Coordinates of C-alpha atoms (C1' of nucleotides) in Angstrom, one line a residue:
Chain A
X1 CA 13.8 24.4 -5.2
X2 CA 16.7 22.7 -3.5
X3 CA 19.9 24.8 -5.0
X4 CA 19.6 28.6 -5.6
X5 CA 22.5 30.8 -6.8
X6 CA 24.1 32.8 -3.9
X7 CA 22.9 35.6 -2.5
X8 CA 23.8 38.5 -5.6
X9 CA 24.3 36.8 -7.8
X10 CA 22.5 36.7 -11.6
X11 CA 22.3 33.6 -14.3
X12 CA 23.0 35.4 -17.7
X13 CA 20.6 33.0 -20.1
X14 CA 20.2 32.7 -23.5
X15 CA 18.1 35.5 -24.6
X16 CA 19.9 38.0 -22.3
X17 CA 23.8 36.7 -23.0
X18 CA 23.1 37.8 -26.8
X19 CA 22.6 41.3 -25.3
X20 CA 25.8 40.9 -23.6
X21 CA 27.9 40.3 -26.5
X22 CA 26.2 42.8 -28.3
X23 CA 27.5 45.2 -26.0
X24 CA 30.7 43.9 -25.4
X25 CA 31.5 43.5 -29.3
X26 CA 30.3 47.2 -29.8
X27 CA 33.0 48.2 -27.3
X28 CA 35.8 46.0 -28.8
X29 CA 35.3 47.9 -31.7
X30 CA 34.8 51.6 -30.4
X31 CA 38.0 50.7 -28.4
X32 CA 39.6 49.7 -31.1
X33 CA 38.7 52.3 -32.8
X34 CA 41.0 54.5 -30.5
X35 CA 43.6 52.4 -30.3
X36 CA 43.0 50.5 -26.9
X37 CA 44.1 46.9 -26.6
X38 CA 42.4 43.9 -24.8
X39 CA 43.8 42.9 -21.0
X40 CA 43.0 39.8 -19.5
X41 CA 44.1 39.8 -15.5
X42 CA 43.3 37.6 -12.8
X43 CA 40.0 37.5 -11.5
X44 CA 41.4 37.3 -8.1
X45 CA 44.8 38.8 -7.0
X46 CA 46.9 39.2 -3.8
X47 CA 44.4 41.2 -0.7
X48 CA 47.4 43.5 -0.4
X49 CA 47.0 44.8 -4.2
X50 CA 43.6 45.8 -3.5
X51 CA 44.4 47.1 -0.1
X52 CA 47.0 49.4 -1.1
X53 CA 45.7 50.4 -4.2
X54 CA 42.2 51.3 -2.5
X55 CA 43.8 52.6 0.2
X56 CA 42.6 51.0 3.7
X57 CA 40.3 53.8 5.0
X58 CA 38.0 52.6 1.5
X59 CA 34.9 51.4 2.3
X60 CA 35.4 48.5 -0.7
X61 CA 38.8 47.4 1.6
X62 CA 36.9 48.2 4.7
X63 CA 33.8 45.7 4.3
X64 CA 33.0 45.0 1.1
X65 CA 35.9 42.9 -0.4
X66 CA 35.9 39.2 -0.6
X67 CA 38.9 37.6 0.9
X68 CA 40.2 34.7 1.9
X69 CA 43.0 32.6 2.5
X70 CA 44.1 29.6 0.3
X71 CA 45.6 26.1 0.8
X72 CA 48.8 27.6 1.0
X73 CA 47.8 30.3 3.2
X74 CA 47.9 33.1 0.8
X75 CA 45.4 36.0 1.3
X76 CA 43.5 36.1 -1.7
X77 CA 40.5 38.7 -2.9
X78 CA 38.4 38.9 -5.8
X79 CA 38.6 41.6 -7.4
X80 CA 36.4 44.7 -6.1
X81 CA 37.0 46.7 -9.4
X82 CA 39.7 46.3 -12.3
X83 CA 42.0 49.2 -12.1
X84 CA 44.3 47.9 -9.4
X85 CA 44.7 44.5 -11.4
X86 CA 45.8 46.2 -14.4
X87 CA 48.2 48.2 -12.5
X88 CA 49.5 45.8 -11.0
X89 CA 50.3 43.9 -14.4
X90 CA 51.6 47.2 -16.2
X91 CA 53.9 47.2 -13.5
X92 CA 55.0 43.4 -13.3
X93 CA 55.5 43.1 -16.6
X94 CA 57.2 46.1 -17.0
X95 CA 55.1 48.0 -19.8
X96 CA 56.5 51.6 -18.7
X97 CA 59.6 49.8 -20.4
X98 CA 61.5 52.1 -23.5
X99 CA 59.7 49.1 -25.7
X100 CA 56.3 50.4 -25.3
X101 CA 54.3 52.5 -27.3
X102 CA 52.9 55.1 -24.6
X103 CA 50.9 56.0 -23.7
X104 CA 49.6 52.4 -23.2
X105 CA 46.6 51.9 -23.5
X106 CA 44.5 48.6 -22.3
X107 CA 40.8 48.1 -22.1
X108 CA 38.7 45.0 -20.0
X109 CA 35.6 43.4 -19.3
X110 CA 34.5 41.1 -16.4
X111 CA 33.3 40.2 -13.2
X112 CA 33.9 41.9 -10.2
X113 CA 32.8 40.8 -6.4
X114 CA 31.6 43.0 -3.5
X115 CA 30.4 42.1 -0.3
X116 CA 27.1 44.3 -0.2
X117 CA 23.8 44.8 -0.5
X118 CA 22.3 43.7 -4.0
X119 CA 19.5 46.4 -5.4
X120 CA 18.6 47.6 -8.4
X121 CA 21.4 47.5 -11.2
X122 CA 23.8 46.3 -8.3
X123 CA 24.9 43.0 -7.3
X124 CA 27.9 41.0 -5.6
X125 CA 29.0 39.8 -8.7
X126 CA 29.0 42.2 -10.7
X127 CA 30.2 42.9 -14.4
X128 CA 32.6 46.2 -15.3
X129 CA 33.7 47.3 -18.6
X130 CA 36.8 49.6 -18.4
X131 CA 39.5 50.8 -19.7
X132 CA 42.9 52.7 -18.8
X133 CA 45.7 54.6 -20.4
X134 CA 49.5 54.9 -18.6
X135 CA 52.4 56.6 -19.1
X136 CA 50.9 60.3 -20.1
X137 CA 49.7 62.9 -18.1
X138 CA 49.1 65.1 -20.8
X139 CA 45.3 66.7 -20.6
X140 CA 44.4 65.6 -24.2
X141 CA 44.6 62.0 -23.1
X142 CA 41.8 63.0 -20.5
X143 CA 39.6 64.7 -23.1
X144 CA 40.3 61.5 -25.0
X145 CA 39.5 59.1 -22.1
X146 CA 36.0 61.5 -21.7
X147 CA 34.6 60.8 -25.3
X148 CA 35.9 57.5 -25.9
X149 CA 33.5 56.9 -23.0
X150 CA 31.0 58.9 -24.6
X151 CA 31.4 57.5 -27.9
X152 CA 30.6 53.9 -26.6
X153 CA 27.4 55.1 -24.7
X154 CA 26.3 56.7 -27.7
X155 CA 27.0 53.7 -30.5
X156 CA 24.6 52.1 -27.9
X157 CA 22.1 54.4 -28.5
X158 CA 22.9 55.9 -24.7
X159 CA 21.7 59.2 -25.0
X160 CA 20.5 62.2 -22.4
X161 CA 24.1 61.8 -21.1
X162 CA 25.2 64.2 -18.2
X163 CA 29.0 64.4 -18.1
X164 CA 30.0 65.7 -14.4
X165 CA 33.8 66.6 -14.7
X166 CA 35.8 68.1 -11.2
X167 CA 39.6 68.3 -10.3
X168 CA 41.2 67.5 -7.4
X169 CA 44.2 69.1 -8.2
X170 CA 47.8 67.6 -7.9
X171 CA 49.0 66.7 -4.5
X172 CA 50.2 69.9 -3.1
X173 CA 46.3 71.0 -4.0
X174 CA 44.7 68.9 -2.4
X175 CA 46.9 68.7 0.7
X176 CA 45.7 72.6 0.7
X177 CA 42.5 71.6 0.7
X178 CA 41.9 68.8 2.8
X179 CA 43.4 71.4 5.4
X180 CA 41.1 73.9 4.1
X181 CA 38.1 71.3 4.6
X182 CA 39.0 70.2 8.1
X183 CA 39.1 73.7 9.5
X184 CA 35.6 74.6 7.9
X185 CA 33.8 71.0 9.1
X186 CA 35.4 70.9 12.7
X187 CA 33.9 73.9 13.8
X188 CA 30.3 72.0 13.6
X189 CA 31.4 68.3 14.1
X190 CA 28.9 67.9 16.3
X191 CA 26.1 69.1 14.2
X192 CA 27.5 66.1 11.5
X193 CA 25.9 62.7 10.8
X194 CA 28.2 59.9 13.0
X195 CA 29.4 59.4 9.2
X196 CA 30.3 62.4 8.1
X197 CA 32.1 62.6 11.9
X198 CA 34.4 59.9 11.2
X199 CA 35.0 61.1 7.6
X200 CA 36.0 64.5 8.6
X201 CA 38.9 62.0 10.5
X202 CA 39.7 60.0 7.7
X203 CA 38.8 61.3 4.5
X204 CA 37.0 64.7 4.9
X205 CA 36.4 65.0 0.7
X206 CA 33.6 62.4 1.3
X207 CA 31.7 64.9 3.6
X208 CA 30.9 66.6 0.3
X209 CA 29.4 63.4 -1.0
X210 CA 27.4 62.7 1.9
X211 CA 23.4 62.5 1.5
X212 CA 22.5 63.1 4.8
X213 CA 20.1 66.6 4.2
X214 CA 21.8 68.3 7.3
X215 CA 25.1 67.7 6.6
X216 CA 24.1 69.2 2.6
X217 CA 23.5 72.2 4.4
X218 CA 27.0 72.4 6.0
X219 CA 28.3 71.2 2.7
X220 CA 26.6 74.0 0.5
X221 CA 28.8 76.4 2.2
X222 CA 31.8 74.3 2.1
X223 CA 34.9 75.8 1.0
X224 CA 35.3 74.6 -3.2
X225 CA 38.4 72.3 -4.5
X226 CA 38.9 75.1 -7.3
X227 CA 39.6 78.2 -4.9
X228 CA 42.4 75.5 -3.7
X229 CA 44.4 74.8 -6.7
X230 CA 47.5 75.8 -7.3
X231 CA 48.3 77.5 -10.6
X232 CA 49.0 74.7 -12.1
X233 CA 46.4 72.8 -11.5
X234 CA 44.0 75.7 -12.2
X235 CA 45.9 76.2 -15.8
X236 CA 45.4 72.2 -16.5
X237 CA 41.8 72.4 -15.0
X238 CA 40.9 75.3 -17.8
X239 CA 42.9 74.0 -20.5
X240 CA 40.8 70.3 -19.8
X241 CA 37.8 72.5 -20.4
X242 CA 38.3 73.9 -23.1
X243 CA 39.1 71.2 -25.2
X244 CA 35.9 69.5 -24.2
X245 CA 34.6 72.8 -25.4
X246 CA 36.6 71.8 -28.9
X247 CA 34.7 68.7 -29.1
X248 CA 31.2 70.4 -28.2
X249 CA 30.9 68.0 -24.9
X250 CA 28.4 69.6 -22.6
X251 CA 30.0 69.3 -18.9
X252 CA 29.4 70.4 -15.9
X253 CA 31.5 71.1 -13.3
X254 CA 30.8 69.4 -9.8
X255 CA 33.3 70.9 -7.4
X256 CA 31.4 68.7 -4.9
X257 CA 32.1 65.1 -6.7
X258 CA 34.4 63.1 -5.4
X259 CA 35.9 59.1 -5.5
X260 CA 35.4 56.3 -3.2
X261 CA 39.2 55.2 -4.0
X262 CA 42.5 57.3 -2.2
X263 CA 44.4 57.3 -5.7
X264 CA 42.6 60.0 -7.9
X265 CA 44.1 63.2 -8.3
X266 CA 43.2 66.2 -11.0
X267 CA 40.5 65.3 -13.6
X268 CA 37.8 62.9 -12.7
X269 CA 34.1 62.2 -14.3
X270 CA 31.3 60.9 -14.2
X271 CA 28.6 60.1 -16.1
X272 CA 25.2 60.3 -15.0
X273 CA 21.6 59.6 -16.7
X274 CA 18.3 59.7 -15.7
X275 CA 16.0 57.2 -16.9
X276 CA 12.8 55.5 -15.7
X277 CA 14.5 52.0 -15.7
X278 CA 16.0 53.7 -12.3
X279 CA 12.5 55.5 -11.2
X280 CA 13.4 58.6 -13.2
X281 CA 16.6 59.1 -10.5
X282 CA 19.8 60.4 -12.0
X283 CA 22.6 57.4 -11.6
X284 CA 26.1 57.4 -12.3
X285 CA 26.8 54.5 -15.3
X286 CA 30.3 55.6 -16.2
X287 CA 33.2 57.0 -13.8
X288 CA 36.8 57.5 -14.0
X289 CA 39.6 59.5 -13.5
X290 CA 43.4 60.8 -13.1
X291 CA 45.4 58.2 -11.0
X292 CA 48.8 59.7 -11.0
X293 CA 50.1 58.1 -8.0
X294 CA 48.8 54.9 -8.2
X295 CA 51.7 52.8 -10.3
X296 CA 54.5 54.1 -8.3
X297 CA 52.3 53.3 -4.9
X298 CA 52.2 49.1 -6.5
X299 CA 55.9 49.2 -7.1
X300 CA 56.1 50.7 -10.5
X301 CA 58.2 53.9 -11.5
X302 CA 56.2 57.0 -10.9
X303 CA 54.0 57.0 -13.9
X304 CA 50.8 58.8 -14.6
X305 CA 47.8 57.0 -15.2
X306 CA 44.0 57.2 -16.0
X307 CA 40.9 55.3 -17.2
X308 CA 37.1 54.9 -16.0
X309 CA 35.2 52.2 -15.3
X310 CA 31.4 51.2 -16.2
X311 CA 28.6 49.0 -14.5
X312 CA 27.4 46.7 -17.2
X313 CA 24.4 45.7 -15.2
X314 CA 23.1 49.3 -15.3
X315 CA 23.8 49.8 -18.6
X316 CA 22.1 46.5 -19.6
X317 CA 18.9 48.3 -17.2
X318 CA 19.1 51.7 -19.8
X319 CA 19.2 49.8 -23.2
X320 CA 16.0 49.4 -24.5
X321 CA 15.4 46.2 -26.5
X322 CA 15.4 48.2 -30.1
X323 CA 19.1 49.3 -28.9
X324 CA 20.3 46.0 -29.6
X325 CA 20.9 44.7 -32.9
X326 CA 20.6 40.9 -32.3
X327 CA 20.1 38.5 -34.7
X328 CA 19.0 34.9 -34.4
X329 CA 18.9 33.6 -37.4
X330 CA 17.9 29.9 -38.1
X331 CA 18.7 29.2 -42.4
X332 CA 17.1 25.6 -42.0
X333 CA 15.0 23.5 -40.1
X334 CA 14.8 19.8 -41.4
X335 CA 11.6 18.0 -41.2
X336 CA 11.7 14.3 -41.3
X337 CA 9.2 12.0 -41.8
X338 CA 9.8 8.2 -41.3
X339 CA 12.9 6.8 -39.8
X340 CA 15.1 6.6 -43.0
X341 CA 15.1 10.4 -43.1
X342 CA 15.9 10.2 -39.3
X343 CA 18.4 8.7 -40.3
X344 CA 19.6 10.6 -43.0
X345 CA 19.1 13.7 -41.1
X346 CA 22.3 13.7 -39.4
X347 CA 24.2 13.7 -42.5
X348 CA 22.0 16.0 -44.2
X349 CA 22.2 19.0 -41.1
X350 CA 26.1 18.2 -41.2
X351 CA 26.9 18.8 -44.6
X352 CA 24.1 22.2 -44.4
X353 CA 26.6 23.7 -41.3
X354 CA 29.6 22.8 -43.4
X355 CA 28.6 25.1 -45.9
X356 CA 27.9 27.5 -43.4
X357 CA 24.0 27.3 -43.0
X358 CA 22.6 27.4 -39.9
X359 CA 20.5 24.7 -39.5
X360 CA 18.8 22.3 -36.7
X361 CA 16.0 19.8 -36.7
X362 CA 13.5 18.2 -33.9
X363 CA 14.9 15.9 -31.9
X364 CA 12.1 14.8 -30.1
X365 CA 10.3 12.1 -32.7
X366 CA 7.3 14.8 -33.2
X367 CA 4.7 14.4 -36.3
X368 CA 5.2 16.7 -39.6
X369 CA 2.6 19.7 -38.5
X370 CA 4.4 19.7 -35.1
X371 CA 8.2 20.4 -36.8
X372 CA 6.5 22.8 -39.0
X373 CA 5.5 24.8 -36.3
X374 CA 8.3 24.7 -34.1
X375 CA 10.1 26.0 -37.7
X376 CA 7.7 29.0 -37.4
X377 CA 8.6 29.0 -34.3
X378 CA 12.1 29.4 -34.6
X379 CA 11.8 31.9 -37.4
X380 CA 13.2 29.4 -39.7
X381 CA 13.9 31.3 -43.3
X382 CA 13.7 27.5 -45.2
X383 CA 12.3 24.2 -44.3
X384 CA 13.7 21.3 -46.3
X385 CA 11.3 18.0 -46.2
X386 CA 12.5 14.7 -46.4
X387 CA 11.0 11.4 -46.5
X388 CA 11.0 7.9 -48.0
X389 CA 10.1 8.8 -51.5
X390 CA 12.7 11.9 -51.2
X391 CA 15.1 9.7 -50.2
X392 CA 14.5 7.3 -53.3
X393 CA 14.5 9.8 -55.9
X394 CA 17.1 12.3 -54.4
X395 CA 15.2 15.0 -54.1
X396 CA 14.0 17.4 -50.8
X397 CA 11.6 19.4 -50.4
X398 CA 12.7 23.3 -49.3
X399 CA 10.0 25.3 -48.6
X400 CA 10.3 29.3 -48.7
X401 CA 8.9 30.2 -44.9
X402 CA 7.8 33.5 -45.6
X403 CA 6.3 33.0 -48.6
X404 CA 5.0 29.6 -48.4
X405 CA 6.4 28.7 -52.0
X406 CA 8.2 25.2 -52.1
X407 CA 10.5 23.8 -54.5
X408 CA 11.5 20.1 -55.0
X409 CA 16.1 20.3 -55.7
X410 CA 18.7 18.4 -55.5
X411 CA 19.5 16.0 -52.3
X412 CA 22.3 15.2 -53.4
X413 CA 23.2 19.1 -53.6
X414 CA 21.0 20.3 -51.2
X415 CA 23.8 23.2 -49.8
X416 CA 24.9 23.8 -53.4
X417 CA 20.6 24.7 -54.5
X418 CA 20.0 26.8 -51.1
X419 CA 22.7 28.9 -52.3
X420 CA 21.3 29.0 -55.8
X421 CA 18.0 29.6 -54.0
X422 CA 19.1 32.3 -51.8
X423 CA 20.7 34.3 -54.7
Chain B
rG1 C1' 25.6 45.9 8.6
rC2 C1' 20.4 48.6 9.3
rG3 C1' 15.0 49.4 7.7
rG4 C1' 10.5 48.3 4.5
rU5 C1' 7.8 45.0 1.1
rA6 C1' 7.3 40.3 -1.1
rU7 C1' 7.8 34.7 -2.0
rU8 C1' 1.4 30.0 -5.0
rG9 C1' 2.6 25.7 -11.8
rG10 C1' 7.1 26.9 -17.4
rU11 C1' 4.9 32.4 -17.1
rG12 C1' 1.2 36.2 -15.3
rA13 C1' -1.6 35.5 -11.3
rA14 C1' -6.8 34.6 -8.1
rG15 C1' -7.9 32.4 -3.5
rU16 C1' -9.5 29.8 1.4
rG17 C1' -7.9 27.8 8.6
rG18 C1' -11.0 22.0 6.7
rU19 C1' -14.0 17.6 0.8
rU20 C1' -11.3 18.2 -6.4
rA21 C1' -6.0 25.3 -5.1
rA22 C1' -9.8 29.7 -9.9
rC23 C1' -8.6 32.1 -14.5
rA24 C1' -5.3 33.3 -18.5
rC25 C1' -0.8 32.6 -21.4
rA26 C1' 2.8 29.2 -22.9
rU27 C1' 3.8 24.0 -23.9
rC28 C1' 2.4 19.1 -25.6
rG29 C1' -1.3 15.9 -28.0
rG30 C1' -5.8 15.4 -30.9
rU31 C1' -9.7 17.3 -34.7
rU32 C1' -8.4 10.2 -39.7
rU33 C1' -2.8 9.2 -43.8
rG34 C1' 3.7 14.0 -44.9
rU35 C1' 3.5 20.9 -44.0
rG36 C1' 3.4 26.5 -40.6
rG37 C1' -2.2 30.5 -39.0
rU38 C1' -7.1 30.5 -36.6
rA39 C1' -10.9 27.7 -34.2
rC40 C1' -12.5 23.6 -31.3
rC41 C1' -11.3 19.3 -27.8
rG42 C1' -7.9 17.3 -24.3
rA43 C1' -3.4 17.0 -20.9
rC44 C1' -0.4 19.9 -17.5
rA45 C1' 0.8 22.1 -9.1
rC46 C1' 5.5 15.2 -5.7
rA47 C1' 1.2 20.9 -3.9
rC48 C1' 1.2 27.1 -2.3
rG49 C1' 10.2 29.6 -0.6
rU50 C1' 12.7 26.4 3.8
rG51 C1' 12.3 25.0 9.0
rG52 C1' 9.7 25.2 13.4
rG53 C1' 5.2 26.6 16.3
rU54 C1' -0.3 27.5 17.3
rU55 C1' -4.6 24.3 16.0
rC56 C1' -8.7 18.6 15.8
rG57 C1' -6.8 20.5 11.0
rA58 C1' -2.6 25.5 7.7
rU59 C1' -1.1 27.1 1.5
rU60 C1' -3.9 30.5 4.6
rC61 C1' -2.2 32.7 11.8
rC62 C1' 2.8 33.3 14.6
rC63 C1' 8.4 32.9 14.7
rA64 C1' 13.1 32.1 12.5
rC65 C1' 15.9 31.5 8.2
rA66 C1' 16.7 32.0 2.8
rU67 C1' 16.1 34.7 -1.5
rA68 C1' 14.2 38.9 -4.5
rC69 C1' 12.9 44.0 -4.8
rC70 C1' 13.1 49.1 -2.6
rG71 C1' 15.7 52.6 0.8
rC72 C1' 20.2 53.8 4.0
rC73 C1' 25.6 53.1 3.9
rC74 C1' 28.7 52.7 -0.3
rC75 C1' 29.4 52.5 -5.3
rA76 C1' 29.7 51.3 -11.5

RNA sequence: GCGGUAUUGGUGAAGUGGUUAACACAUCGGUUUGUGGUACCGACACACGUGGGUUCGAUUCCCACAUACCGCCCCA
């Protein structure tokens, strides 16, 4: 093998890209459904949209981002995830504008490129499906947001979901509790993992997420995010829950759950399912959250924002085959025999897809018995036959696949007596 | 970036330091003239990821690299 794709990498092929539609068409339509419109944005955008959306102490801006400089010198990455994109084009085009319907509300689908690691359901190019809502902070949106995301799953046939929901609060908050978090963890910095060391630094909510089984125990006694909120943040926290409560969504609450990106603030989520496609180990396949800040920090006005995003490579791992309604259906497959009805073929299978059949033939010169089976094959619901003494009398042959009956019409209206035929 | 395991045909795979690299599936052809299944017969590895090394000789041993999978980090 002389060429091999790079490192992370994955050829969708035919057989697995019909999945992919699948899926994408069943969120088009759920999406729809609430009112979310299409956005297509750059694959790759200016570094300093990432970096400042991301925020710099981010592992994604850290190590994983692809970037590079172009002929002209620009610094370029590919895009790492698709909020900051979509930002970034809510703000340059101006959609907060008095024109706009708000909230506004924009779905996607795509690649997106990290430099890491590929494992299971993870790779450098990967695929997200997302979707985001600006311009309304209010906490019904969020419930929204939550079962738009669980509405899609489930049309999937997604089920066994485990919706995590936290608050970090609004800004004043979390200041209170970052402070709150430093003066617990510094006390034992030296008992920490090196990572959890230069977290408590830089970002001392990741110390809850950490994995390390010594600094869980430090963490277990860790001082919550919801004995930090102000009132108001407490009152939008409850009120959040309760209407989930209206909709019968089981949560739970994870006061330890927290984002790899600077701009979330109040509700975030996750969903999280365990299933033996990942050896029975509960993963996260949907997250999202509250990004108030995050439009005024690319320029915009100050504007409140939210959305989630979804790994479409995991999701593809958790659908079972009988999830996905595909259909590959072949109307016709024309058997020739001799070279007049070679010849005749073409126009024969042109007319058949004008009139909307879906038809093909061998290409390959094979005997009769040999295109008969590769209609079998191919699951073919008709074969029409054609051959010299067809051709003379203007006739074909179409033969009912599944039942073996076969019926001498028309050539002349061969489209016109498969219709007929098919009733 | 760190650690572990793996890498033989279209697929699943067996196997050995040395004449023809099992077996199965799939595919193609045939079993007398233009019809799908089954059965039977036949065909099907420029050679065992790439590059070095050890050896009289390596697909089999050693090293490096690449890729895949698993774990860490991180994340969807």
């Amino acid at each position: 093998m002389r060429y091999q794709k790079p490192k992370g990498t994955a050829d969708i092929l035919p057989g697995e890209s019909e999945k992919w539609q699948y899926v994408e068409s069943v969120a088009q339509n759920v999406f729809s459904r609430y009112r979310f419109s299409e956005i297509r944005t750059p694959i790759f955008e200016s570094y300093e949209v990432f970096e400042r959306s991301s925020g710099d102490t981010s592992d994604i801006v850290s190590k994983e981002m692809y970037d590079f400089k172009d002929k002209g010198d620009r610094h370029i990455a590919l895009r790492p995830e698709g909020t900051a994109g979509v930002v970034r084009a809510y703000v340059e085009n101006k959609l907060y504008g008095p024109e706009y319907q708000r909230p506004y509300k924009v779905w996607y689908k795509g690649p997106m490129f990290r430099y890491e690691r590929p494992q299971s359901g993870r790779q450098r190019q990967f695929h997200q499906i997302g979707l985001e809502a600006f311009g309304s902070d209010s906490p019904e949106l969020d419930v929204e947001i939550i079962s738009v995301g669980l509405n899609f799953l489930n049309e999937l046939g997604v089920h066994n979901l485990k919706v995590a929901i936290n608050t970090l609060g609004d800004p004043e908050s979390r200041e209170n509790y970052h402070k709150a978090l430093v003066d617990y963890f510094t006390p034992f910095k030296d008992q920490l993992s090196d990572d959890s060391k230069v977290r408590l630094e830089k970002n001392p909510l990741r110390i809850l997420d950490s994995k390390d089984e010594n600094d869980k125990k430090f963490v277990a006694d860790a001082p919550s995010i919801l004995d930090y909120l102000n009132d108001a943040s407490k009152e939008r926290f409850e009120y959040l829950k309760s209407l989930l409560d209206d909709l019968d969504i089981n949560y739970v609450v994870d006061p330890t759950m927290v984002r790899g990106l600077d701009y979330y603030n109040h509700t975030i989520f996750e969903f999280m399912v365990t299933d033996p496609a990942f050896n029975n180990k509960e993963i996260t396949v949907l997250a999202g959250g509250r990004y108030n800040g995050l439009v005024e920090e690319l320029g915009g006005k100050s504007e409140p924002g939210i959305g989630f995003g979804l790994g479409m490579e995991r999701l593809m791992l958790l659908l079972k085959d009988e999830d996905i309604h595909v259909e590959n259906n072949l109307d016709v497959y024309l058997v020739t025999i001799g070279d007049s009805a070679e010849r005749a073929s073409v126009k024969i299978l042109s007319n058949l897809r004008r009139a909307g059949f879906s038809a093909d033939k061998d290409y390959l010169q094979r005997k009769t018995k040999a295109q008969f089976k590769t209609a079998d094959r191919l699951n073919a619901k008709y074969t029409v036959t054609i051959g010299d003494a067809e051709l003379e009398n203007d006739t074909a042959n179409v033969k009912n696949m599944a039942t073996g009956e076969q019926v001498s019409v028309s050539l002349e209206n061969l489209a016109e007596e498969l219709k007929k035929i098919e009733g």
